[in-house]
Coordinates of C-alpha atoms in Angstrom, one line a residue:
M1 CA -6.5 22.0 12.4
N2 CA -10.0 23.2 13.2
H3 CA -12.4 20.2 13.4
D4 CA -15.5 22.3 14.1
Q5 CA -16.5 20.7 17.4
T6 CA -15.9 17.2 16.2
V7 CA -15.8 14.9 19.3
L8 CA -13.4 12.1 19.9
A9 CA -14.7 8.7 18.9
R10 CA -16.4 6.8 21.6
R11 CA -15.5 3.2 22.4
G12 CA -17.7 0.7 20.7
D13 CA -20.6 0.1 23.2
M14 CA -23.4 -1.2 21.0
P15 CA -24.6 -4.8 21.1
P16 CA -22.2 -6.4 18.6
R17 CA -23.4 -7.1 15.1
L18 CA -22.0 -8.9 12.1
F19 CA -22.4 -7.1 8.7
M20 CA -22.2 -9.5 5.8
Y21 CA -21.8 -8.6 2.1
C22 CA -22.9 -11.5 -0.1
R23 CA -24.0 -11.5 -3.7
G24 CA -24.7 -7.8 -4.0
R25 CA -26.5 -7.2 -0.7
V26 CA -25.7 -6.5 3.0
T27 CA -27.4 -8.4 5.8
E28 CA -27.0 -7.7 9.6
H29 CA -26.8 -10.3 12.3
P30 CA -26.7 -9.8 16.0
L31 CA -23.9 -11.6 17.7
S32 CA -24.3 -13.5 21.0
G33 CA -23.0 -16.7 22.4
V34 CA -21.8 -19.3 19.8
Q35 CA -23.2 -19.0 16.2
S36 CA -22.5 -21.1 13.2
F37 CA -21.6 -19.6 9.8
G38 CA -22.1 -21.4 6.5
R39 CA -24.1 -22.1 3.4
P40 CA -27.6 -23.3 4.1
S41 CA -28.9 -26.6 2.6
R42 CA -31.7 -29.0 3.2
K43 CA -29.6 -30.7 5.9
S44 CA -28.1 -27.6 7.6
A45 CA -29.4 -24.2 8.8
P46 CA -26.5 -22.1 10.1
D47 CA -27.2 -19.3 12.4
I48 CA -25.5 -16.9 10.0
P49 CA -26.4 -18.1 6.4
A50 CA -24.4 -17.1 3.3
D51 CA -25.9 -17.9 -0.1
S52 CA -22.6 -18.4 -1.8
M53 CA -20.9 -21.4 -3.3
A54 CA -17.6 -20.1 -2.0
V55 CA -18.9 -20.8 1.6
S56 CA -18.9 -24.3 3.0
R57 CA -21.9 -25.7 4.7
A58 CA -20.1 -25.7 8.0
H59 CA -17.6 -22.9 7.2
G60 CA -16.9 -21.2 10.6
Q61 CA -18.1 -20.3 14.0
F62 CA -18.4 -17.0 15.8
E63 CA -18.2 -16.7 19.6
C64 CA -19.2 -13.6 21.5
K65 CA -18.2 -13.4 25.2
G66 CA -18.6 -9.9 26.7
P67 CA -16.4 -7.4 24.8
Y68 CA -14.5 -10.2 23.0
F69 CA -15.3 -11.7 19.6
R70 CA -13.7 -14.9 18.3
Y71 CA -14.0 -16.6 15.0
T72 CA -12.8 -20.1 14.1
D73 CA -12.6 -21.6 10.6
L74 CA -13.9 -25.1 10.8
G75 CA -11.8 -26.5 8.0
S76 CA -13.7 -25.0 5.1
T77 CA -12.8 -25.7 1.5
N78 CA -11.9 -22.1 0.5
G79 CA -10.7 -21.0 4.0
T80 CA -11.2 -17.7 5.7
L81 CA -8.9 -14.7 5.2
M82 CA -8.1 -11.9 7.6
D83 CA -5.7 -9.2 6.4
D84 CA -5.4 -11.3 3.2
K85 CA -3.9 -14.1 5.2
P86 CA -5.7 -17.5 5.6
L87 CA -6.7 -18.4 9.2
E88 CA -5.5 -21.7 10.5
P89 CA -8.4 -24.2 10.6
G90 CA -9.6 -25.0 14.2
V91 CA -7.6 -22.2 15.8
P92 CA -9.8 -19.3 17.2
C93 CA -8.9 -15.8 16.0
L94 CA -9.6 -12.8 18.3
L95 CA -11.5 -10.1 16.4
G96 CA -11.6 -6.4 17.2
D97 CA -14.2 -3.8 16.4
G98 CA -14.2 -3.2 12.6
D99 CA -12.1 -6.3 11.7
V100 CA -12.9 -7.8 8.3
L101 CA -13.0 -11.4 7.3
R102 CA -13.3 -12.6 3.7
V103 CA -14.2 -15.8 1.8
H104 CA -13.0 -15.9 -1.8
G105 CA -14.5 -18.1 -4.5
A106 CA -12.5 -19.9 -7.1
G107 CA -12.4 -19.8 -10.9
D108 CA -14.9 -17.8 -13.0
E109 CA -17.3 -17.4 -10.0
A110 CA -14.7 -15.8 -7.7
R111 CA -15.9 -12.2 -7.8
E112 CA -19.6 -13.0 -7.8
M113 CA -19.3 -15.5 -4.9
D114 CA -16.9 -13.5 -2.7
V115 CA -18.1 -12.7 0.9
A116 CA -17.0 -10.0 3.3
L117 CA -17.9 -10.0 7.0
V118 CA -17.4 -7.1 9.4
V119 CA -17.7 -7.3 13.2
S120 CA -18.8 -4.0 14.7
A121 CA -19.8 -2.6 18.1
S122 CA -19.7 1.0 17.1
Y123 CA -22.3 1.1 14.3
H124 CA -25.2 3.6 14.0
P125 CA -28.5 1.8 14.6
G126 CA -30.5 4.5 12.7
A127 CA -28.3 4.3 9.6
S128 CA -29.7 2.8 6.4
W129 CA -27.8 1.1 3.6
R130 CA -27.6 2.8 0.2
R131 CA -25.8 2.4 -3.1
L132 CA -23.9 4.7 -5.3
A133 CA -22.8 3.7 -8.7
L134 CA -19.2 4.9 -9.4
G135 CA -19.6 5.8 -13.1
P136 CA -17.0 7.7 -15.2
D137 CA -18.9 10.9 -14.7
I138 CA -18.0 10.9 -11.0
A139 CA -14.6 12.3 -9.9
E140 CA -15.1 12.4 -6.2
V141 CA -17.5 11.5 -3.3
A142 CA -16.8 13.8 -0.4
V143 CA -17.8 12.6 3.1
G144 CA -18.4 14.7 6.2
R145 CA -20.9 16.7 8.2
A146 CA -20.9 19.4 5.6
Q147 CA -20.1 17.5 2.4
A148 CA -22.0 15.9 -0.5
L149 CA -22.4 12.7 1.4
A150 CA -23.5 14.1 4.8
L151 CA -23.1 12.2 8.0
S152 CA -24.7 14.0 10.9
D153 CA -22.9 12.3 13.9
A154 CA -20.7 14.6 15.9
Q155 CA -17.8 12.1 15.6
V156 CA -17.6 12.9 11.9
S157 CA -15.6 16.0 10.9
R158 CA -17.1 18.6 8.6
R159 CA -14.6 17.6 5.9
H160 CA -13.7 14.0 6.9
A161 CA -12.8 11.9 3.9
S162 CA -13.2 11.4 0.1
F163 CA -13.5 8.6 -2.3
F164 CA -11.9 9.8 -5.5
N165 CA -11.1 8.4 -9.0
A166 CA -7.3 8.5 -9.4
S167 CA -5.3 7.4 -12.5
G168 CA -5.1 3.8 -11.2
G169 CA -8.6 3.5 -10.0
W170 CA -10.7 4.5 -7.0
A171 CA -9.0 5.5 -3.8
V172 CA -9.8 6.8 -0.3
I173 CA -8.2 9.7 1.5
D174 CA -8.5 11.0 5.1
H175 CA -8.7 14.8 5.2
D176 CA -6.8 14.9 8.5
S177 CA -10.0 14.2 10.4
L178 CA -9.9 13.9 14.2
N179 CA -11.3 10.4 14.4
G180 CA -9.6 9.0 11.2
V181 CA -10.5 6.6 8.5
T182 CA -10.0 2.8 8.6
L183 CA -9.5 0.4 5.7
N184 CA -10.3 -3.2 6.6
G185 CA -10.1 -2.3 10.3
R186 CA -6.7 -0.5 10.1
R187 CA -6.4 3.3 10.3
I188 CA -4.9 4.8 7.2
S189 CA -2.3 7.6 7.2
R190 CA -2.1 8.3 3.5
P191 CA -4.4 7.8 0.4
C192 CA -4.9 4.2 -0.5
Y193 CA -6.2 2.5 -3.6
L194 CA -9.2 0.3 -3.1
K195 CA -9.8 -3.3 -4.3
P196 CA -13.2 -5.1 -4.5
L197 CA -14.7 -5.9 -1.1
D198 CA -12.5 -3.4 0.8
V199 CA -14.3 -2.0 3.8
V200 CA -13.8 1.6 4.8
G201 CA -14.9 2.8 8.2
I202 CA -15.7 6.4 9.1
S203 CA -16.6 6.9 12.7
G204 CA -18.8 3.8 12.8
Y205 CA -20.3 4.1 9.3
L206 CA -19.3 1.4 6.9
F207 CA -18.5 1.8 3.2
I208 CA -18.1 -1.4 1.1
F209 CA -16.3 -0.9 -2.2
T210 CA -17.4 -3.5 -4.9
G211 CA -15.4 -2.1 -7.8
G212 CA -18.3 -0.5 -9.6
E213 CA -20.2 1.0 -6.6
L214 CA -20.2 2.0 -3.0
I215 CA -22.6 0.2 -0.7
F216 CA -22.7 2.4 2.5
Q217 CA -24.5 3.4 5.6
A218 CA -25.9 7.0 5.8
D219 CA -28.4 8.9 7.7
A220 CA -28.9 12.1 5.7
A221 CA -30.0 13.3 2.3
P222 CA -29.1 11.3 -0.9
V223 CA -25.6 11.6 -2.1
E224 CA -24.5 14.2 -4.6
A225 CA -21.2 13.0 -6.0
S226 CA -18.8 15.5 -7.6
P227 CA -18.8 15.1 -11.4
G228 CA -15.7 15.3 -13.4
L229 CA -14.5 18.9 -13.9
P230 CA -14.1 20.5 -17.3
A231 CA -10.6 21.0 -18.5
D232 CA -10.6 24.7 -17.8
A233 CA -12.2 24.5 -14.3
P234 CA -10.3 26.0 -11.4
A235 CA -9.1 23.6 -8.8
P236 CA -11.6 23.5 -5.9
G237 CA -10.1 25.4 -3.0
D238 CA -11.9 23.3 -0.3
M239 CA -10.6 19.9 -1.7
P240 CA -7.3 18.4 -0.7
A241 CA -4.8 17.7 -3.4
E242 CA -3.0 14.8 -1.8
A243 CA -1.1 12.3 -3.8
A244 CA 0.8 9.7 -1.9
R245 CA 2.1 6.1 -1.6
D246 CA -0.2 3.2 -1.3
V247 CA 0.3 2.1 2.2
P248 CA -1.4 -1.2 2.8
A249 CA -3.7 -0.7 5.7
D250 CA -3.5 -4.4 6.4
A251 CA 0.3 -4.5 7.0
P252 CA 1.2 -6.8 9.9
A253 CA 0.9 -5.2 13.4
S254 CA 4.0 -4.7 15.4
G255 CA 3.1 -7.6 17.6
D256 CA 3.4 -9.9 14.5
M257 CA 7.2 -9.2 14.0
P258 CA 9.4 -12.0 12.9
A259 CA 11.8 -13.5 15.5
E260 CA 14.8 -11.4 16.2
S261 CA 17.8 -12.3 14.0
D262 CA 21.4 -11.2 14.1
T263 CA 22.0 -7.9 12.3
P264 CA 24.2 -8.3 9.2
S265 CA 27.7 -7.1 9.3
G266 CA 28.1 -3.5 8.3
A267 CA 24.8 -2.4 9.9
A268 CA 26.4 0.4 11.9
A269 CA 24.4 3.6 12.3
K270 CA 26.7 5.5 10.1
D271 CA 29.6 4.8 7.8
G272 CA 32.0 7.7 7.7
G273 CA 29.1 10.1 8.6
R274 CA 26.7 8.6 6.1
E275 CA 23.4 7.0 7.2
V276 CA 23.2 3.3 6.4
L277 CA 20.1 1.2 5.3
S278 CA 20.9 -2.4 6.2
V279 CA 18.8 -5.1 4.7
W280 CA 18.6 -8.8 5.7
I281 CA 15.7 -10.6 4.2
E282 CA 16.0 -14.2 5.5
E283 CA 12.7 -15.1 3.9
R284 CA 9.5 -13.4 2.6
S285 CA 6.6 -15.9 2.2
V286 CA 2.9 -15.9 1.8
W287 CA 0.2 -18.5 2.3
A288 CA -2.3 -19.4 -0.5
R289 CA -4.9 -22.1 0.0
M290 CA -3.1 -23.4 3.1
K291 CA 0.2 -23.8 1.2
K292 CA 3.3 -21.8 1.9
K293 CA 4.9 -19.9 -1.0
T294 CA 8.4 -18.4 -0.6
L295 CA 8.9 -15.2 -2.6
L296 CA 12.3 -14.1 -1.5
R297 CA 15.2 -15.6 0.4
D298 CA 18.7 -14.8 1.6
I299 CA 19.2 -11.1 0.6
R300 CA 21.8 -9.1 2.6
L301 CA 23.1 -5.7 1.6
D302 CA 23.9 -2.2 2.9
I303 CA 23.0 1.1 1.1
R304 CA 24.4 4.4 2.2
S305 CA 22.9 7.9 2.1
G306 CA 23.6 9.8 -1.1
E307 CA 23.3 6.6 -3.2
M308 CA 20.9 6.1 -6.1
V309 CA 20.3 2.3 -6.4
L310 CA 18.7 0.4 -9.2
V311 CA 16.6 -2.7 -8.5
L312 CA 17.0 -5.0 -11.6
G313 CA 15.6 -8.5 -12.0
G314 CA 14.3 -11.2 -14.1
S315 CA 10.6 -12.0 -14.6
G316 CA 9.0 -13.1 -11.3
A317 CA 12.1 -12.4 -9.3
G318 CA 10.3 -10.3 -6.7
K319 CA 11.5 -6.8 -7.4
T320 CA 8.3 -5.1 -6.0
T321 CA 8.1 -7.6 -3.2
F322 CA 11.7 -6.7 -2.2
V323 CA 10.9 -3.0 -2.2
N324 CA 7.7 -3.5 -0.2
A325 CA 9.7 -5.6 2.4
V326 CA 12.4 -3.0 2.7
M327 CA 9.9 -0.2 3.2
G328 CA 8.0 -2.2 5.8
F329 CA 4.8 -2.4 3.8
E330 CA 5.1 -6.2 3.7
Q331 CA 7.3 -7.5 6.5
A332 CA 9.8 -10.3 5.9
Q333 CA 11.6 -12.6 8.3
G334 CA 14.9 -10.9 9.0
S335 CA 15.9 -7.3 9.8
V336 CA 15.7 -4.0 8.0
T337 CA 17.3 -1.1 9.8
Y338 CA 18.0 2.6 9.0
N339 CA 20.5 4.3 11.2
Q340 CA 20.2 1.4 13.6
T341 CA 16.4 1.9 13.9
D342 CA 14.4 -1.2 13.2
I343 CA 11.9 -0.2 10.4
Y344 CA 9.5 -3.0 11.3
A345 CA 9.5 -2.5 15.0
E346 CA 9.4 1.3 14.8
Y347 CA 7.2 1.6 11.7
E348 CA 4.9 4.2 13.1
K349 CA 7.9 6.5 13.5
M350 CA 9.9 5.4 10.5
K351 CA 7.0 5.8 8.0
Y352 CA 7.6 9.5 8.0
E353 CA 11.2 8.9 6.8
I354 CA 9.9 6.9 3.8
G355 CA 8.7 8.3 0.5
Y356 CA 7.1 6.0 -2.0
V357 CA 6.0 6.7 -5.6
P358 CA 4.0 3.7 -7.0
Q359 CA 3.9 2.9 -10.7
K360 CA 0.3 4.2 -10.9
D361 CA 0.1 7.9 -10.0
L362 CA -2.3 8.5 -7.1
L363 CA -3.3 12.1 -7.9
R364 CA -6.5 13.9 -8.2
L365 CA -6.5 15.1 -11.8
S366 CA -8.9 17.9 -11.1
D367 CA -6.5 19.8 -8.8
S368 CA -3.8 22.1 -10.0
V369 CA -0.1 21.5 -9.4
I370 CA 0.3 24.3 -6.9
A371 CA -2.9 23.2 -5.0
T372 CA -1.6 19.6 -4.9
L373 CA 1.7 20.7 -3.4
Q374 CA 0.2 23.2 -1.0
N375 CA -2.0 20.5 0.4
A376 CA 0.8 18.0 0.5
A377 CA 2.9 20.5 2.5
R378 CA 0.0 20.8 5.1
M379 CA -0.3 17.1 5.3
R380 CA 3.4 16.1 5.5
L381 CA 5.2 18.9 7.2
P382 CA 5.1 19.5 10.9
A383 CA 2.1 21.3 12.3
G384 CA 2.7 24.8 13.5
L385 CA 4.9 26.1 10.7
S386 CA 4.3 29.6 9.5
R387 CA 2.6 30.2 6.1
G388 CA 5.9 31.4 4.8
E389 CA 7.6 28.2 5.8
Y390 CA 5.0 26.1 4.0
D391 CA 5.2 28.3 0.9
A392 CA 9.0 28.0 1.0
A393 CA 8.8 24.2 1.0
V394 CA 6.4 24.3 -1.9
E395 CA 8.6 26.6 -4.0
K396 CA 11.8 24.5 -3.2
T397 CA 9.9 21.4 -4.4
I398 CA 8.7 23.0 -7.5
A399 CA 12.2 24.2 -8.4
R400 CA 13.8 20.8 -7.6
L401 CA 11.3 18.8 -9.8
G402 CA 11.2 21.4 -12.6
L403 CA 7.4 22.1 -12.3
D404 CA 7.4 25.9 -12.4
R405 CA 6.2 26.2 -15.9
V406 CA 3.1 24.1 -15.1
R407 CA 2.5 25.3 -11.6
D408 CA -1.0 26.5 -12.4
S409 CA -2.0 23.6 -14.7
L410 CA -4.5 20.9 -13.7
A411 CA -2.8 17.6 -13.0
G412 CA -5.1 16.0 -15.6
K413 CA -3.6 18.2 -18.3
L414 CA 0.0 17.3 -17.6
S415 CA 2.2 15.1 -19.8
G416 CA 3.2 11.7 -18.5
G417 CA 6.6 13.0 -17.4
Q418 CA 5.2 16.0 -15.7
L419 CA 2.6 13.9 -13.9
K420 CA 5.3 11.5 -12.6
R421 CA 7.4 14.5 -11.4
L422 CA 4.3 15.8 -9.6
S423 CA 3.9 12.4 -7.8
I424 CA 7.6 12.5 -6.8
A425 CA 7.2 16.1 -5.6
V426 CA 4.3 15.2 -3.3
E427 CA 6.6 12.7 -1.6
Y428 CA 9.7 14.9 -1.7
I429 CA 8.0 17.8 0.1
G430 CA 7.8 15.8 3.3
N431 CA 11.7 15.5 3.2
P432 CA 11.9 11.7 3.6
S433 CA 15.3 10.1 4.1
L434 CA 14.4 7.0 2.0
F435 CA 12.9 7.3 -1.4
F436 CA 11.4 4.3 -3.3
L437 CA 10.0 4.5 -6.8
D438 CA 8.4 1.7 -8.8
E439 CA 9.1 2.1 -12.6
P440 CA 8.9 6.0 -12.6
D441 CA 10.1 6.0 -16.2
S442 CA 7.5 3.6 -17.5
G443 CA 5.8 5.0 -20.6
L444 CA 8.2 7.9 -21.0
D445 CA 10.4 8.5 -24.1
G446 CA 14.1 8.5 -23.7
V447 CA 14.6 12.3 -23.3
M448 CA 11.8 12.6 -20.6
A449 CA 13.0 9.4 -18.8
R450 CA 16.6 10.7 -18.7
A451 CA 15.4 14.1 -17.3
L452 CA 13.3 12.4 -14.6
M453 CA 16.3 10.2 -13.6
E454 CA 18.4 13.3 -13.3
N455 CA 15.8 14.8 -10.9
L456 CA 16.2 11.6 -8.8
R457 CA 20.0 11.9 -9.0
A458 CA 19.7 15.4 -7.5
I459 CA 17.5 14.1 -4.7
A460 CA 20.0 11.4 -3.9
D461 CA 22.7 14.1 -3.8
D462 CA 20.7 15.8 -1.0
D463 CA 22.1 12.9 1.1
K464 CA 19.1 10.7 0.7
I465 CA 18.8 7.1 -0.3
V466 CA 16.9 6.6 -3.6
I467 CA 15.9 3.1 -4.7
V468 CA 14.3 2.7 -8.1
I469 CA 12.8 -0.2 -10.1
S470 CA 13.3 0.3 -13.8
H471 CA 13.0 -1.7 -16.9
S472 CA 15.0 0.8 -19.0
P473 CA 18.2 1.1 -16.8
D474 CA 20.7 1.9 -19.5
R475 CA 19.2 5.4 -20.1
A476 CA 20.6 6.4 -16.7
F477 CA 23.7 4.1 -16.6
D478 CA 26.0 6.8 -15.3
L479 CA 23.5 8.0 -12.7
W480 CA 23.3 4.7 -10.6
D481 CA 25.7 4.2 -7.7
K482 CA 24.7 0.6 -7.1
V483 CA 22.7 -2.2 -8.8
I484 CA 20.7 -4.9 -7.0
V485 CA 20.1 -7.8 -9.3
L486 CA 17.4 -10.3 -8.2
A487 CA 17.0 -13.6 -10.0
K488 CA 14.5 -16.5 -9.7
D489 CA 16.0 -19.6 -8.3
S490 CA 14.5 -22.4 -10.4
R491 CA 15.0 -25.1 -7.7
E492 CA 13.3 -23.1 -4.9
D493 CA 11.0 -21.0 -7.2
C494 CA 11.8 -17.8 -5.3
G495 CA 13.8 -14.6 -5.7
R496 CA 17.5 -14.6 -4.6
L497 CA 20.2 -12.0 -4.7
A498 CA 22.4 -12.5 -7.9
F499 CA 24.5 -9.4 -7.6
F500 CA 25.0 -6.2 -5.7
G501 CA 27.6 -3.6 -6.7
S502 CA 28.3 -0.8 -9.2
P503 CA 26.8 -0.9 -12.8
K504 CA 30.3 -1.4 -14.2
Q505 CA 30.9 -4.3 -11.9
A506 CA 27.5 -5.8 -12.8
C507 CA 28.4 -5.8 -16.5
Q508 CA 31.7 -7.4 -15.8
F509 CA 30.2 -10.0 -13.5
F510 CA 27.5 -11.0 -16.0
E511 CA 29.8 -10.7 -19.0
T512 CA 27.7 -8.2 -20.9
D513 CA 28.0 -4.6 -22.1
S514 CA 24.7 -3.3 -20.7
L515 CA 22.3 -3.5 -17.8
E516 CA 19.6 -4.8 -20.0
G517 CA 22.0 -7.5 -21.0
V518 CA 22.2 -8.5 -17.3
V519 CA 18.5 -9.2 -17.4
R520 CA 18.9 -11.3 -20.5
R521 CA 21.5 -13.5 -18.8
I522 CA 19.0 -14.4 -16.0
N523 CA 15.7 -14.6 -17.8
L524 CA 14.4 -17.9 -19.1
P525 CA 14.9 -18.8 -22.8
D526 CA 11.2 -18.5 -23.5
E527 CA 11.4 -14.9 -22.2
G528 CA 14.3 -14.0 -24.5
G529 CA 17.0 -14.8 -22.0
D530 CA 19.9 -17.2 -21.5
G531 CA 18.4 -19.1 -18.5
L532 CA 21.5 -18.6 -16.3
A533 CA 19.8 -17.4 -13.1
D534 CA 20.9 -20.4 -11.0
H535 CA 24.4 -20.1 -12.2
Y536 CA 24.8 -16.4 -11.2
I537 CA 23.0 -16.8 -7.9
E538 CA 25.5 -19.5 -6.9
L539 CA 28.5 -17.6 -8.3
F540 CA 27.6 -14.4 -6.4
A541 CA 26.9 -16.4 -3.2
K542 CA 30.3 -18.0 -3.4
G543 CA 32.0 -14.6 -4.0
S544 CA 30.2 -13.1 -1.0
M545 CA 31.2 -15.9 1.3
A546 CA 34.8 -15.6 0.1
Q547 CA 34.8 -12.0 1.1

C-alpha cells in the first residue's frame, strides 16, 4: 500500500488538553495539576465548567501528573461513563491519549444535555473547529491530504478515511491508512456505525458526531462533501467499497478478561477432524446507573465445523447479546474457544477468523457490486497476492452468492435479497471460519429467504460454522443442523439455555410441530405465547445434568 510519504504518528507530546462537547459547542481546557469538573452555580465555580443539568455541581476531578491523566467521579447523580461502562465513584481511572468520557442526561433532556470529554496530548494547536451538516444530499465525506476534507499534516494519508451514509445510518471507515482511525479512543479495523457523541480521531484531529452533523477540527479549505450520486452514475474508482461487521471499538481490552474458568467438556481442538467452537457463558452482565443487570447466564454448548446453527429465542432472551459474546464483541464471564484458541484472549488474531453480517447492511450504495468486492478483497485478503489471485477470489465469491447477474449494478439499485447477499459476500471473501448473521432473512419474501438460506448452507458445507438469528426459521427447517433456544428466566430476569439439539429434537422437546411453535411455548402470554420459559429451562437443565 502506497501511503505517499505519510509518516508514522508521533507520540502525544503537546501540553495536555481536555476537549468538551456540551450543548452544541466545543470548549478547550488546559490540563494541569488537580482540576474540578462540574456544573457552575452561585455557590460553586469548577475549574472545568459544564452548562448541563446532566452534570452535578461537583461531578468529577481531573488530575494531571507528568504523562499520566486520571479522572475520578465524585459520586455524581448521573455518573461518568467510559467505554459505555459507569466508573466506580471515588476510584481514580487512568486515561490515555484520546480516551473519551461521557455524561448522559435522563428523560426528555437526555440528548440535549449529554456531555462528551476527550483528553488529548496529540492535538493540532493551529486547527480550528468547524461544523458540517449531514443532510440527505450528502453521501460521503472523504478525509485525507488529497480529499474533500483536506488535512495537511504529514501523519494523514492522502486517502485516509471517510464518513459515509450507509443503509443503517452514518458510519466511518479507515482506508487502510498508515496511522489508522480511532473511535472513542480505540483503533478500528472495519467500518463502524456511529451513534451520537461518538468521537473519531484521525492523526490527532477530532471529529464529534452529533447525529445530524460533524463538529471537527481542520486546518484547510472548507469541506466539500460528496453529494448522492445519480442512479446511473459509475462507481467512483478512487473510493473504497467496503462493507463489514460493526465491530465495537470500545470492546474490553485484553487486560480486562474475566477470571479463568474450567473449559467445558467436549472443548477439544477437533472432533473427528472437525474444528470445534466451545462456548461457556457463565454470565454476561452490564451496569446501568450503578446497578448490575444480568443478561445471560449458564450457557454451555459445542458447535462443529460444517454445522449451520439457528439461534432461536423468546422476546428479550438475549439472542443478539449471545452472538456478540460468542464473537468476542462483548465479552462475558466464562470461556469461548475455537480450535482450543481463546477468542477473548487472542481476539486480535481471531477476529480474522470471524465474519459478521449485521441486520442493517453496512454498504456504500453508490458503489457497484464488483467494486465493492474488489475493495473487500484488497482489505481482507493477505497483502502481496497477485492481481489474478484477488480476481479469482472475487469471482469465486460472486459465484457462491449468486451475484453474477448484478455484478455491474450499483448496490443502491439491488433488491433486498441481493443487497443482503452482497453483505454476506463481503464477509465471505475473507474466508472466515466462523460466520455470524443477525436476521439475514428479515424483510425478504419466502422464496428469496429460502434462496439466501441455501447460500448459507453451501457456506457451512465448505467446513465453516454458520450461526444465524432468524425469526422465520421454518422456511429453512431442513437446512439447520442444530438449534440453540434461549428463553428468559422470569425469576432472574435473564436469558438462559432452554434447548440445544437438532430441529426435530427441538420440536419433540417442546411438543410442537414447528420451530415457530417453540417460540410460542416460551413467550409470555401477552406476547402470544404459553409462558412456559421457566419450565423448559429447568427441564433442559435436568436433562443436561443427567447426561
